Every structure is written in C-alpha cells, then in structure tokens.
Short mmCIF file of C-alpha atoms in Angstrom, two decimals:
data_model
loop_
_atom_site.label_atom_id
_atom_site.label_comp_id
_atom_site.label_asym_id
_atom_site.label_seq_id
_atom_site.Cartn_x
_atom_site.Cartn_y
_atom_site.Cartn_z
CA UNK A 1 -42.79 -9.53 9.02
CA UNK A 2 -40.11 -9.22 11.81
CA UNK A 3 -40.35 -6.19 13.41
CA UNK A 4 -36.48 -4.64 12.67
CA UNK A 5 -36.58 -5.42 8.97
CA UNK A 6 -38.80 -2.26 8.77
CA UNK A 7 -35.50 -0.49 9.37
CA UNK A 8 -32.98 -0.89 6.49
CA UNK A 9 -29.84 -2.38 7.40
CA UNK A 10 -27.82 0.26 6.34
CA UNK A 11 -29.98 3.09 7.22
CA UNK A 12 -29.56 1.56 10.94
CA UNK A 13 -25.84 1.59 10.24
CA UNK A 14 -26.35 5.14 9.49
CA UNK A 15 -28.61 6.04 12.28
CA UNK A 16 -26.05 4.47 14.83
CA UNK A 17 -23.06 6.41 13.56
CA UNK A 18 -25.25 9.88 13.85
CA UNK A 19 -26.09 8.13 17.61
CA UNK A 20 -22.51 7.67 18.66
CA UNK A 21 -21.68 11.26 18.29
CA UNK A 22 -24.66 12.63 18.98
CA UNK A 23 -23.13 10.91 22.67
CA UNK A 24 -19.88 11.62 22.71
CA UNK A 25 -20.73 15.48 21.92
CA UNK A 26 -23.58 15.12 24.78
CA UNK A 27 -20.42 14.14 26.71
CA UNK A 28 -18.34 17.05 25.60
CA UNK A 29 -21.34 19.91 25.96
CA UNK A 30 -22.16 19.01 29.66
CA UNK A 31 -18.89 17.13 31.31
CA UNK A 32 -16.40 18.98 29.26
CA UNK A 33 -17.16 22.53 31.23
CA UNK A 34 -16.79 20.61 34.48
CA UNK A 35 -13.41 19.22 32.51
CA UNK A 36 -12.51 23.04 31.90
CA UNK A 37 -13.68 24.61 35.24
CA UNK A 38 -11.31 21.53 37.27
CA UNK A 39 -8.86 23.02 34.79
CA UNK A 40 -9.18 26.65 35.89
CA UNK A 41 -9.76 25.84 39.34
CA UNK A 42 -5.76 26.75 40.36
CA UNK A 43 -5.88 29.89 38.55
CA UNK A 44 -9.32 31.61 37.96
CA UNK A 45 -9.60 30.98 41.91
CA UNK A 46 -7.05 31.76 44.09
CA UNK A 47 -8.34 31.50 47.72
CA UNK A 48 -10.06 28.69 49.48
CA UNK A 49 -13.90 30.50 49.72
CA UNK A 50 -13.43 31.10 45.88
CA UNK A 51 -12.05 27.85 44.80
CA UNK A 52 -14.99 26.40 46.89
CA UNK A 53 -17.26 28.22 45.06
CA UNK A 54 -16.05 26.95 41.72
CA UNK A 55 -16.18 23.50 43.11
CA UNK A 56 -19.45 23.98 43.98
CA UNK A 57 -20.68 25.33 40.44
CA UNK A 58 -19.85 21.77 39.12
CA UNK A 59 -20.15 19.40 41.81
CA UNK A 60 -24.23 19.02 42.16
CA UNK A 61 -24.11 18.16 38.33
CA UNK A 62 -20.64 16.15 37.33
CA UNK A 63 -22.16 12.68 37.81
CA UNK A 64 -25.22 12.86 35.90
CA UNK A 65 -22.71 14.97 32.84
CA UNK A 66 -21.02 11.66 32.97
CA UNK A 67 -23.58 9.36 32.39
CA UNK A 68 -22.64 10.50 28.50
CA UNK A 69 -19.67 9.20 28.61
CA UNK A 70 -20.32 6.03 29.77
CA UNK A 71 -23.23 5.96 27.29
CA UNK A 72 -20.69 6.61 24.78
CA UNK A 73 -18.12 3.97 25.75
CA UNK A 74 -21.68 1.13 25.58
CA UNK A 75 -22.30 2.46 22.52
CA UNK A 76 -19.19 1.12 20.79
CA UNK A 77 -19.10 -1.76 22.97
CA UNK A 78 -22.58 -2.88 21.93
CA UNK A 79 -22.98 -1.15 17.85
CA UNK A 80 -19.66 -1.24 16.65
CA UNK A 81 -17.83 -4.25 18.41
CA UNK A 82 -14.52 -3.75 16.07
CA UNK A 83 -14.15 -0.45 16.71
CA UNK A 84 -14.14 -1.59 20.53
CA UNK A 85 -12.03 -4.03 20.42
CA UNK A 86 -9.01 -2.15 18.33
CA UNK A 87 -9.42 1.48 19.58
CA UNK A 88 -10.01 0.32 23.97
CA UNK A 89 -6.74 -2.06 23.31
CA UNK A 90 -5.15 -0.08 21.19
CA UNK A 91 -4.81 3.08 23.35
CA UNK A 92 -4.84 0.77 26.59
CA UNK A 93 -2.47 3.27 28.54
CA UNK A 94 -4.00 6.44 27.35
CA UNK A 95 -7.71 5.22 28.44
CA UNK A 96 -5.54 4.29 32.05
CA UNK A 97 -4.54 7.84 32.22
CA UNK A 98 -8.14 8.97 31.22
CA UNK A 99 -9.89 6.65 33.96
CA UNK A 100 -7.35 7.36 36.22
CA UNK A 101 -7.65 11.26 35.82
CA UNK A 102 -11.27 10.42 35.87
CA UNK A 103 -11.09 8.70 39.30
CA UNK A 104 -9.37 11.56 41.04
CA UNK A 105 -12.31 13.57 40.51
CA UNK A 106 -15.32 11.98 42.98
CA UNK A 107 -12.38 11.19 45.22
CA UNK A 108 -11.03 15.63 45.48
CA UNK A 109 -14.43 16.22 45.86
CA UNK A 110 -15.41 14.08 48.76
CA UNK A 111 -12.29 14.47 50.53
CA UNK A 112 -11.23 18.29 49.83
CA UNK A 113 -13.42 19.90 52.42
CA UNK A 114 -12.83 16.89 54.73
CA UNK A 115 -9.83 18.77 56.81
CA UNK A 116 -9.43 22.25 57.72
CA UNK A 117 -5.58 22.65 56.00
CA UNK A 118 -4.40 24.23 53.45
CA UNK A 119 -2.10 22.01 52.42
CA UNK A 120 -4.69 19.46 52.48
CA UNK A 121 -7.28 21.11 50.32
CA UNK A 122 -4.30 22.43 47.74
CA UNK A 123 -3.44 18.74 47.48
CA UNK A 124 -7.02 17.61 46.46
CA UNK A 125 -7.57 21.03 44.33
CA UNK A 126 -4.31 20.00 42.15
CA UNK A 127 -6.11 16.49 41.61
CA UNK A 128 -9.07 18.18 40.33
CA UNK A 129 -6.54 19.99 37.99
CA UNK A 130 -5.55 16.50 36.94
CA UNK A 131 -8.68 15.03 36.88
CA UNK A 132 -10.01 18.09 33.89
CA UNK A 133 -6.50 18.92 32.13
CA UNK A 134 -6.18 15.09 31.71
CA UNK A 135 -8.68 13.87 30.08
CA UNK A 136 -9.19 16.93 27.81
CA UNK A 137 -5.45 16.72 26.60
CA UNK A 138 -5.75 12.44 25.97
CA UNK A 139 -9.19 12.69 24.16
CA UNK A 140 -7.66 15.52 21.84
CA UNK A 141 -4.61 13.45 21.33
CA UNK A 142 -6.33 10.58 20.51
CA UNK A 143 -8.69 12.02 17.98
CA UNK A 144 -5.51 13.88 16.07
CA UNK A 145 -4.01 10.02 15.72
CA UNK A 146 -7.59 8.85 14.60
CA UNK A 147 -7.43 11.31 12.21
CA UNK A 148 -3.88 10.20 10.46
CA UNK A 149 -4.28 6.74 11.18
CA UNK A 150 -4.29 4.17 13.51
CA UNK A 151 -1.52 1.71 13.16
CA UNK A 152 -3.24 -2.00 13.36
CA UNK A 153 -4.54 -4.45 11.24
CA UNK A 154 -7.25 -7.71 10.59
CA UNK A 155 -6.03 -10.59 10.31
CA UNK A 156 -8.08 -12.60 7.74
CA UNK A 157 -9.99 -14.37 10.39
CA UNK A 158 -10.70 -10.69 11.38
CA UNK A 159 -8.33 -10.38 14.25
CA UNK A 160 -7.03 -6.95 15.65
CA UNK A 161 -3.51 -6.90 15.70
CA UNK A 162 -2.20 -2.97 17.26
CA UNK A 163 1.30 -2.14 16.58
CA UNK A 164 1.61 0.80 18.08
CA UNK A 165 3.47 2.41 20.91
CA UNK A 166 1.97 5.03 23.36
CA UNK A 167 5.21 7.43 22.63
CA UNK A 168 4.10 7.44 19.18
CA UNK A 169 0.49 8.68 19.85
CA UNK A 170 2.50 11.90 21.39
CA UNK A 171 3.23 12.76 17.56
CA UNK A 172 2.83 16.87 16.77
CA UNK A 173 -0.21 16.68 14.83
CA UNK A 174 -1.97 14.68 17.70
CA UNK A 175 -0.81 17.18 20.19
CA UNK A 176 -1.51 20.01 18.86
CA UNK A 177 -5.52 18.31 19.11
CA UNK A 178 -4.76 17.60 22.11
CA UNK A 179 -4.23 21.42 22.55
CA UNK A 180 -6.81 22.42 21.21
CA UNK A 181 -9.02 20.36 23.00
CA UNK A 182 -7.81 21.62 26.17
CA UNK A 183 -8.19 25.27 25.08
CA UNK A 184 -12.05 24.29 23.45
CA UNK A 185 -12.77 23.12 27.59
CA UNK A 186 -11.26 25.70 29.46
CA UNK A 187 -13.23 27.88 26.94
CA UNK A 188 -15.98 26.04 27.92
CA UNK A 189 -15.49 26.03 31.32
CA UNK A 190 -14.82 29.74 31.58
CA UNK A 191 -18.10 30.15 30.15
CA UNK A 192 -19.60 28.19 32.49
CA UNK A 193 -18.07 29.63 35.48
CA UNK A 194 -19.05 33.82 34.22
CA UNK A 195 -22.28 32.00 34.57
CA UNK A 196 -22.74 30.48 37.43
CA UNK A 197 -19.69 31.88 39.39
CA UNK A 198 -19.40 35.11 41.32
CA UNK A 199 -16.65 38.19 42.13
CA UNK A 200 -13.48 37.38 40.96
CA UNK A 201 -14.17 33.91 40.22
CA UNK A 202 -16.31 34.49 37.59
CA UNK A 203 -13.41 37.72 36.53
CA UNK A 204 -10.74 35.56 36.32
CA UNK A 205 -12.34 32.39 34.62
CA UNK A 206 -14.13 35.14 31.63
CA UNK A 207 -10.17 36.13 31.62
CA UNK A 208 -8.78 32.82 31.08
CA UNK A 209 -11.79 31.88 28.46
CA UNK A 210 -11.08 35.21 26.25
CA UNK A 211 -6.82 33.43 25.75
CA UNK A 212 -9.18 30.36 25.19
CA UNK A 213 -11.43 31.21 23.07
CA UNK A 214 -8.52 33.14 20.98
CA UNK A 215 -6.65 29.63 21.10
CA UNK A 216 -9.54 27.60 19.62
CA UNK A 217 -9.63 30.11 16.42
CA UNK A 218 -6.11 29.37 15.91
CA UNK A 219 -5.45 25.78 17.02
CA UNK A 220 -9.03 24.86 14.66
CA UNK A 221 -7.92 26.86 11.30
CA UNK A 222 -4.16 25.88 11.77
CA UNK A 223 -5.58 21.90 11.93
CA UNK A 224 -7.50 22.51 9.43
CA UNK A 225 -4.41 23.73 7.15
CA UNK A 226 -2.29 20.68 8.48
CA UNK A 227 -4.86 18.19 7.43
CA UNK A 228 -5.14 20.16 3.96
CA UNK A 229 -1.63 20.13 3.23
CA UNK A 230 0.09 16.99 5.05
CA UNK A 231 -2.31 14.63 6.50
CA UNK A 232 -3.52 11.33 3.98
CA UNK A 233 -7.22 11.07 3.76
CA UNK A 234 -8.69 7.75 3.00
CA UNK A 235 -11.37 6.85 0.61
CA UNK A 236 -13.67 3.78 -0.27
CA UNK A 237 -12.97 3.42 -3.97
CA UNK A 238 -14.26 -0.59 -4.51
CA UNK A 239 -15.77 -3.57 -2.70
CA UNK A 240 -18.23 -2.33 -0.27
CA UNK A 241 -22.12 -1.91 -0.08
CA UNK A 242 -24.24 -0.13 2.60
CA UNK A 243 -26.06 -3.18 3.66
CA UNK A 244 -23.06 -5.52 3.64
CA UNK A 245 -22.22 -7.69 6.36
CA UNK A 246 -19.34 -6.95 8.35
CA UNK A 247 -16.13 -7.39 7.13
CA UNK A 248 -13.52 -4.75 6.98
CA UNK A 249 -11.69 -6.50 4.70
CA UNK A 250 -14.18 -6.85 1.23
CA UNK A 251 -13.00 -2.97 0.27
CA UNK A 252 -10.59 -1.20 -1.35
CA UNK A 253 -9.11 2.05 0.05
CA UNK A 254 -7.15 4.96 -1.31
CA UNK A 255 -5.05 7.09 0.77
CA UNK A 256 -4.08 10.66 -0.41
CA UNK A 257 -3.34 13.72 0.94
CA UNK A 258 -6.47 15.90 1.37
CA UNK A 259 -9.26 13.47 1.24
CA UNK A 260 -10.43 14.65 4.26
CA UNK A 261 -12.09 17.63 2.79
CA UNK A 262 -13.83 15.45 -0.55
CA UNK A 263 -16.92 15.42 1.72
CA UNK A 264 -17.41 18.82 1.61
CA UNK A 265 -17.45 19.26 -1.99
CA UNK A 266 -19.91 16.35 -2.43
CA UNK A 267 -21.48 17.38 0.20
CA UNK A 268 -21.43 21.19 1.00
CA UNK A 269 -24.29 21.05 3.75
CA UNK A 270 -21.41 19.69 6.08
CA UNK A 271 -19.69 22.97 5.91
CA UNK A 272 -21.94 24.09 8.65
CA UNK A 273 -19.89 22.19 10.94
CA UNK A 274 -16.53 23.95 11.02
CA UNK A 275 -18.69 27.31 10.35
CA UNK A 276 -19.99 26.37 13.47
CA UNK A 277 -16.87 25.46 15.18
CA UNK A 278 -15.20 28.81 14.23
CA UNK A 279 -18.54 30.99 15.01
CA UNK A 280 -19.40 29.69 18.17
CA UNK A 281 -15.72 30.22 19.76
CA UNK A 282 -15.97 33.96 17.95
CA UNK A 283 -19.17 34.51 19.62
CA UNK A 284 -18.22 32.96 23.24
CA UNK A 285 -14.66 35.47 22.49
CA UNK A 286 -16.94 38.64 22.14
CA UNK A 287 -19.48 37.12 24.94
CA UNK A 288 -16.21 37.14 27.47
CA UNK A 289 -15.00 39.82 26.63
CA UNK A 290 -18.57 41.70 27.21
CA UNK A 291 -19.80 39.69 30.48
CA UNK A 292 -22.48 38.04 29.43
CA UNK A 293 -23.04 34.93 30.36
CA UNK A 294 -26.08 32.64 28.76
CA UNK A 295 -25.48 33.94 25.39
CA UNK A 296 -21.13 32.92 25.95
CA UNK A 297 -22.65 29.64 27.40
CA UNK A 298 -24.47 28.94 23.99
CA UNK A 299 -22.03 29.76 22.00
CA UNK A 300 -19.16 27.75 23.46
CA UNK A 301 -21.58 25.35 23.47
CA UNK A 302 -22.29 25.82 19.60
CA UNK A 303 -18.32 25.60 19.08
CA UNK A 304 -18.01 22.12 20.77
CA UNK A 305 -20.81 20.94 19.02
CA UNK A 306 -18.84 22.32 15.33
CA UNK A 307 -15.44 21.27 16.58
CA UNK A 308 -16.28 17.63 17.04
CA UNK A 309 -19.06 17.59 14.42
CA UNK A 310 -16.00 18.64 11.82
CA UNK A 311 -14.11 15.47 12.78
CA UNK A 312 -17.32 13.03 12.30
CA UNK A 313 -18.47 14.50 8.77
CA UNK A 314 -15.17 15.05 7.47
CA UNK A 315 -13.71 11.52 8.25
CA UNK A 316 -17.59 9.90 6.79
CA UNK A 317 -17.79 6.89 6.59
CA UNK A 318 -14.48 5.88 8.35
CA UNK A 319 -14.48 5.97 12.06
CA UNK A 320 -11.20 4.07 12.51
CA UNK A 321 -8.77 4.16 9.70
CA UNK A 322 -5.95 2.35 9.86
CA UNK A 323 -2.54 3.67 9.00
CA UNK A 324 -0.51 0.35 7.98
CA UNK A 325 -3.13 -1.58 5.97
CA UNK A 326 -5.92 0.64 4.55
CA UNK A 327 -7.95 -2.13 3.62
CA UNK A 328 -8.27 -2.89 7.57
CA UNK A 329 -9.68 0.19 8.51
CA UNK A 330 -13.63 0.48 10.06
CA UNK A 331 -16.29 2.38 8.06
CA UNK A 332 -20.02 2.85 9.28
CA UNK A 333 -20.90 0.28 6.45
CA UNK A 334 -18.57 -3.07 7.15
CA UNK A 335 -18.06 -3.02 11.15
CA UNK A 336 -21.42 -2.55 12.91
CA UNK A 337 -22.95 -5.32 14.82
CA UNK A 338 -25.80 -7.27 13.49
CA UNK A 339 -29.52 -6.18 12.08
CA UNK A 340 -30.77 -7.07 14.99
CA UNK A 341 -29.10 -5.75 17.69
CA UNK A 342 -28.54 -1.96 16.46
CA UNK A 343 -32.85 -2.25 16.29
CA UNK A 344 -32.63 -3.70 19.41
CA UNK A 345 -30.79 -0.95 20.84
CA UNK A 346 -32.10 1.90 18.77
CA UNK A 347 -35.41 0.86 20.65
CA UNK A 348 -33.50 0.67 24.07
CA UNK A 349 -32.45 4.35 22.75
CA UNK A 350 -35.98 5.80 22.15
CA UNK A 351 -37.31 4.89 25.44
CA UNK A 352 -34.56 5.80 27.56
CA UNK A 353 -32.69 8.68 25.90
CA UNK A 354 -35.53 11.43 26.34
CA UNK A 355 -35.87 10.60 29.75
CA UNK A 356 -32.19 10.93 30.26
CA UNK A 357 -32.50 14.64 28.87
CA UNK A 358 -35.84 15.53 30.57
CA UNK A 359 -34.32 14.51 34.08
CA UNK A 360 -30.97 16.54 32.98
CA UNK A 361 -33.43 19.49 31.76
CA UNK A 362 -34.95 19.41 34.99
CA UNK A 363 -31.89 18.77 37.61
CA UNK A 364 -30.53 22.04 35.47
CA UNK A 365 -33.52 23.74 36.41
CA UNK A 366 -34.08 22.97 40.09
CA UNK A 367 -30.04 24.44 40.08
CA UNK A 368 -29.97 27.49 38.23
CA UNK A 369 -28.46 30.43 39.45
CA UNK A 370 -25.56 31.65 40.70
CA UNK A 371 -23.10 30.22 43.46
CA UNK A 372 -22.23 32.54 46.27
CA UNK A 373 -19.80 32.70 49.26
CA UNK A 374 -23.27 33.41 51.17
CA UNK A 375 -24.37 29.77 50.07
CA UNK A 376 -21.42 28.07 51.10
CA UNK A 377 -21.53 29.30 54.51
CA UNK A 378 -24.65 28.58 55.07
CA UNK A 379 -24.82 25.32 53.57
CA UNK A 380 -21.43 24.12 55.52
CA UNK A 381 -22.88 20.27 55.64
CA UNK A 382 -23.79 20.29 52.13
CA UNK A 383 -21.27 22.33 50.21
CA UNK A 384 -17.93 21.01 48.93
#
C-alpha cells in the first residue's frame, strides 16, 4: 500500500486547513508586534536614542518573524492552488501595497543609522511607520471583504474570473477590520515594547497599548454585531463530499444573513475562540495598565491567536466565498490540491516545522532581556 493513502483524503484536507492558519497566526504572534512597534515608533519614542532603542527591540528578530509569512503565502500556493490563484490576482494592488510596505522595512533599517541627520533618520523612521501601519491596515481590510464575499467566479472549465475593483475593497465593514487589525498590532506591539523597551519608551508604548487594547474590545464585539445583523453567511446545503475531488462547482450554497455564527451552535467548542479574542485583549488592558510585561505579552498574544482563530472557525469550511456566484466559492473540501501532494507536504511539514520553532525558541533565548541606551552606545557598529 502507497504510503499517503494511510492518510484519508479528506482528513488531509482537514489537516491542511488547521496548517494554513496555524501559519498565518505564527505570522501574526511574532511579525505582527514588530508590525505594531514600526507603528508606534513616531509616537511612543520621541527622540533619536529612544526611537533607536525601539528599533533595536525588533530588528535582531524581524527576518526570522517573517519566515511565517512567506510560509503562509507557499502554503496556498502549493495546498490550495484556487485559492492562490483568485485571492493573489484578485487583490493584486493591495498585496503591491503590502510588499511594498513590506520592502521599506529591511531598507529603514539598514539605512536609518547610516547618516548622522535628523532629517535623514526622521525620513527612514516614517518608512518604518509605513512599513507596520501598512500591512496591518491591508491584511484587516482584506479579511473584512473575505468575510462578505469576494466578487469572482469559475468558469466551467474552472477559470477565475475577479470582477472587482480595489475602491470597492475600501467598503465600511472591511475597514473597520482593517481597524481593528491595526489596533490588535499596536496592542501587540505595545506589549512587546513594556517588555523589552526601557524609560519612556516602554511608558509611552504601555500608553498607546492601554487606547489599543480598549479599541480591540470594541472594534471585535461591534464586528461581531455587524456580521450578526447585516453580513450574508454562506452554507453548503447539497453536492459536496469530504473526499471529493476538486471542483468548486459540484455544490450548492445558501447565503443568509447570520450563517456565520451556525458553527457555533453545532459546534459550541469553537466559542473558545472569540472568548479568547475578547479575554486576552482584557487581560493585556489590565497587564498595561499595571506594568507588567510577560504576563501583557501572553495575553496579547492569546488575543491574536482568538481574533484570527474567530475568522477561521466561524467561516468553516469556506475559505474564499464568493459574493456574485455562491456556487464558485472555495471550501476546505472541493479546492485543495491532490492526495498526494498535501502528504507530500504534510511530511515536508513534520520535518521542518519543529526545527523552525526550536531555532526561533532559541534565537528568543540567546536575546532576552531588555534594550538599553547603555547597549546602543556601546554596541555603535552593531546597533541600528
């Protein structure tokens, strides 16, 4: 017997879809507080000494935080080749401003310290502004038009056809994710700077992630109410198996206001997502406003994790509806590559995944503490 058909088809369907944001939350725990602290980094520090300290906080670790992302973005490419090919064309110009934003990061921090002006280093400090507040805002917007709908469609030789507009992913419901995914970072990253920051770095940044923290209880419950009481759900309701082969276009799909909480009545387990959503930015609030610091950390962490676990479980099994023809959109069940490849991969995964998070654990290690004008100084060649 072939090796992979120990695995059931489906349950390797299943197993990918818990993989996929299992990475893009990796992504979101570790890069998304160097997202929020680039996003403080005009306000929470104020002079060059303390805006070189936040740099330095983030800068030993952003590259390997990335790695997630990228893992994330082969993911798709490799287990769910529809869901590539519609969602990376379909929001072309908001994954430009993403990469873009994205690029301006490596380049502020190699070039910041490189010349001894003020005007200089603002420059570079504003592009590491850009480079967090970007990317947080797009990947919010972009999962509050997920969540209502994106507008494309198969053809019947299973063709992706977009019809959308950028303007129109700048809709209210998608920006007020958008919102809140800033405010979830800069929550984040304020925790992350009370911890690793010092003076009135670490002040300023717990000051900025209290308003934060306060936002992300609001933003989250107010979603939560528009999805309840104006946002179409979408359900499977005939034509589709969990071992099928894939092919969007076998189902039937209803779309009703709503449906995007029937998982939580079948399933009520899942309600420990947005629990943990609300409770984790409650417990980073009280953290904040208290100083301490590895406790907040955790528990902003612990609201990340809830926040994007809430989209994942209540959206199950969909993970790209489609707005204009229902019957189009991409479930876990009918859009996953073949048998054979997600084993392939999930192999790839088991080998190289927990050496990914024991060199992480380690580099973590080897760099704990806290960052102080003292190091700077006398680390001038190193330091950013």
């Amino acid at each position: 017997m072939i090796l992979h058909e120990f695995i059931d088809y489906d349950t390797l369907k299943l197993i990918w879809w818990v993989l996929l944001g299992v990475l893009l939350i990796g992504f979101a725990v570790t890069d998304g507080f160097d997202m929020g602290v680039g996003t403080l980094l005009p306000f929470a520090a104020r002079t060059d000494m303390e805006r070189r300290i936040a740099i330095n906080t983030i800068a030993p670790v952003w590259e390997g935080n990335q790695v997630w992302f990228i893992l994330g973005g082969g993911a798709i490419f490799a287990a769910w080749p529809p869901l590539y090919a519609v969602s990376f064309s379909g929001f072309y110009i908001a994954m430009f401003l993403i990469l873009a934003a994205l690029i301006l990061r490596p380049v502020g921090f190699k070039y910041r310290s490189k010349r001894d002006d003020p005007r200089w280093r603002e420059m570079w400090d504003w592009a590491l502004f850009i480079g967090g507040f970007v990317p947080a805002l797009v990947f919010g917007v972009a999962v509050g038009n997920v969540l209502q709908g994106v507008p494309f469609r198969l053809s019947d030789e299973l063709r992706p056809f977009y019809e959308g507009g950028f303007f129109g992913l700048l809709n209210p419901f998608a920006l007020l994710c958008g919102v809140l995914s800033v405010a979830m970072l800069v929550m984040h990253g304020g925790a992350w700077l009370g911890l690793k920051a010092t003076g009135m770095v670490a002040r300023r940044a717990r000051d900025y992630g209290v308003l934060a923290a306060a936002a992300v209880i609001v933003l989250f419950a107010l979603g939560g109410v528009w999805i309840w009481l104006g946002i179409d759900g979408y359900r499977i309701t005939a034509g589709i198996t969990p071992d099928m082969a894939s092919n969007p276009l076998r189902k039937e799909v209803a779309v009703e206001p709503g449906l995007w909480f029937a998982n939580y009545a079948i399933y009520p387990w899942m309600l420990i997502a947005p629990a943990m959503g609300f409770l984790g930015a409650l417990g980073a609030l009280l953290g904040l406003l208290r100083g301490r610091e590895i406790s907040t950390f955790l528990f902003s962490k612990l609201s990340v994790v809830g926040i994007i676990s809430t989209v994942g479980l209540s959206m199950f099994p969909f993970i790209l509806p489609s707005s204009i023809d229902p019957r189009s959109s991409l479930t876990v069940w009918d859009s996953g590559s073949s048998h054979s490849t997600l084993f392939n991969m999930l192999v790839a995964t088991a080998i190289f995944l927990p050496l990914i998070l024991a060199y992480t654990s380690w580099v973590y290690k080897v760099l704990w503490g806290k960052v102080t004008a003292k190091d700077i100084e006398d680390s001038q060649d190193t330091a950013y």
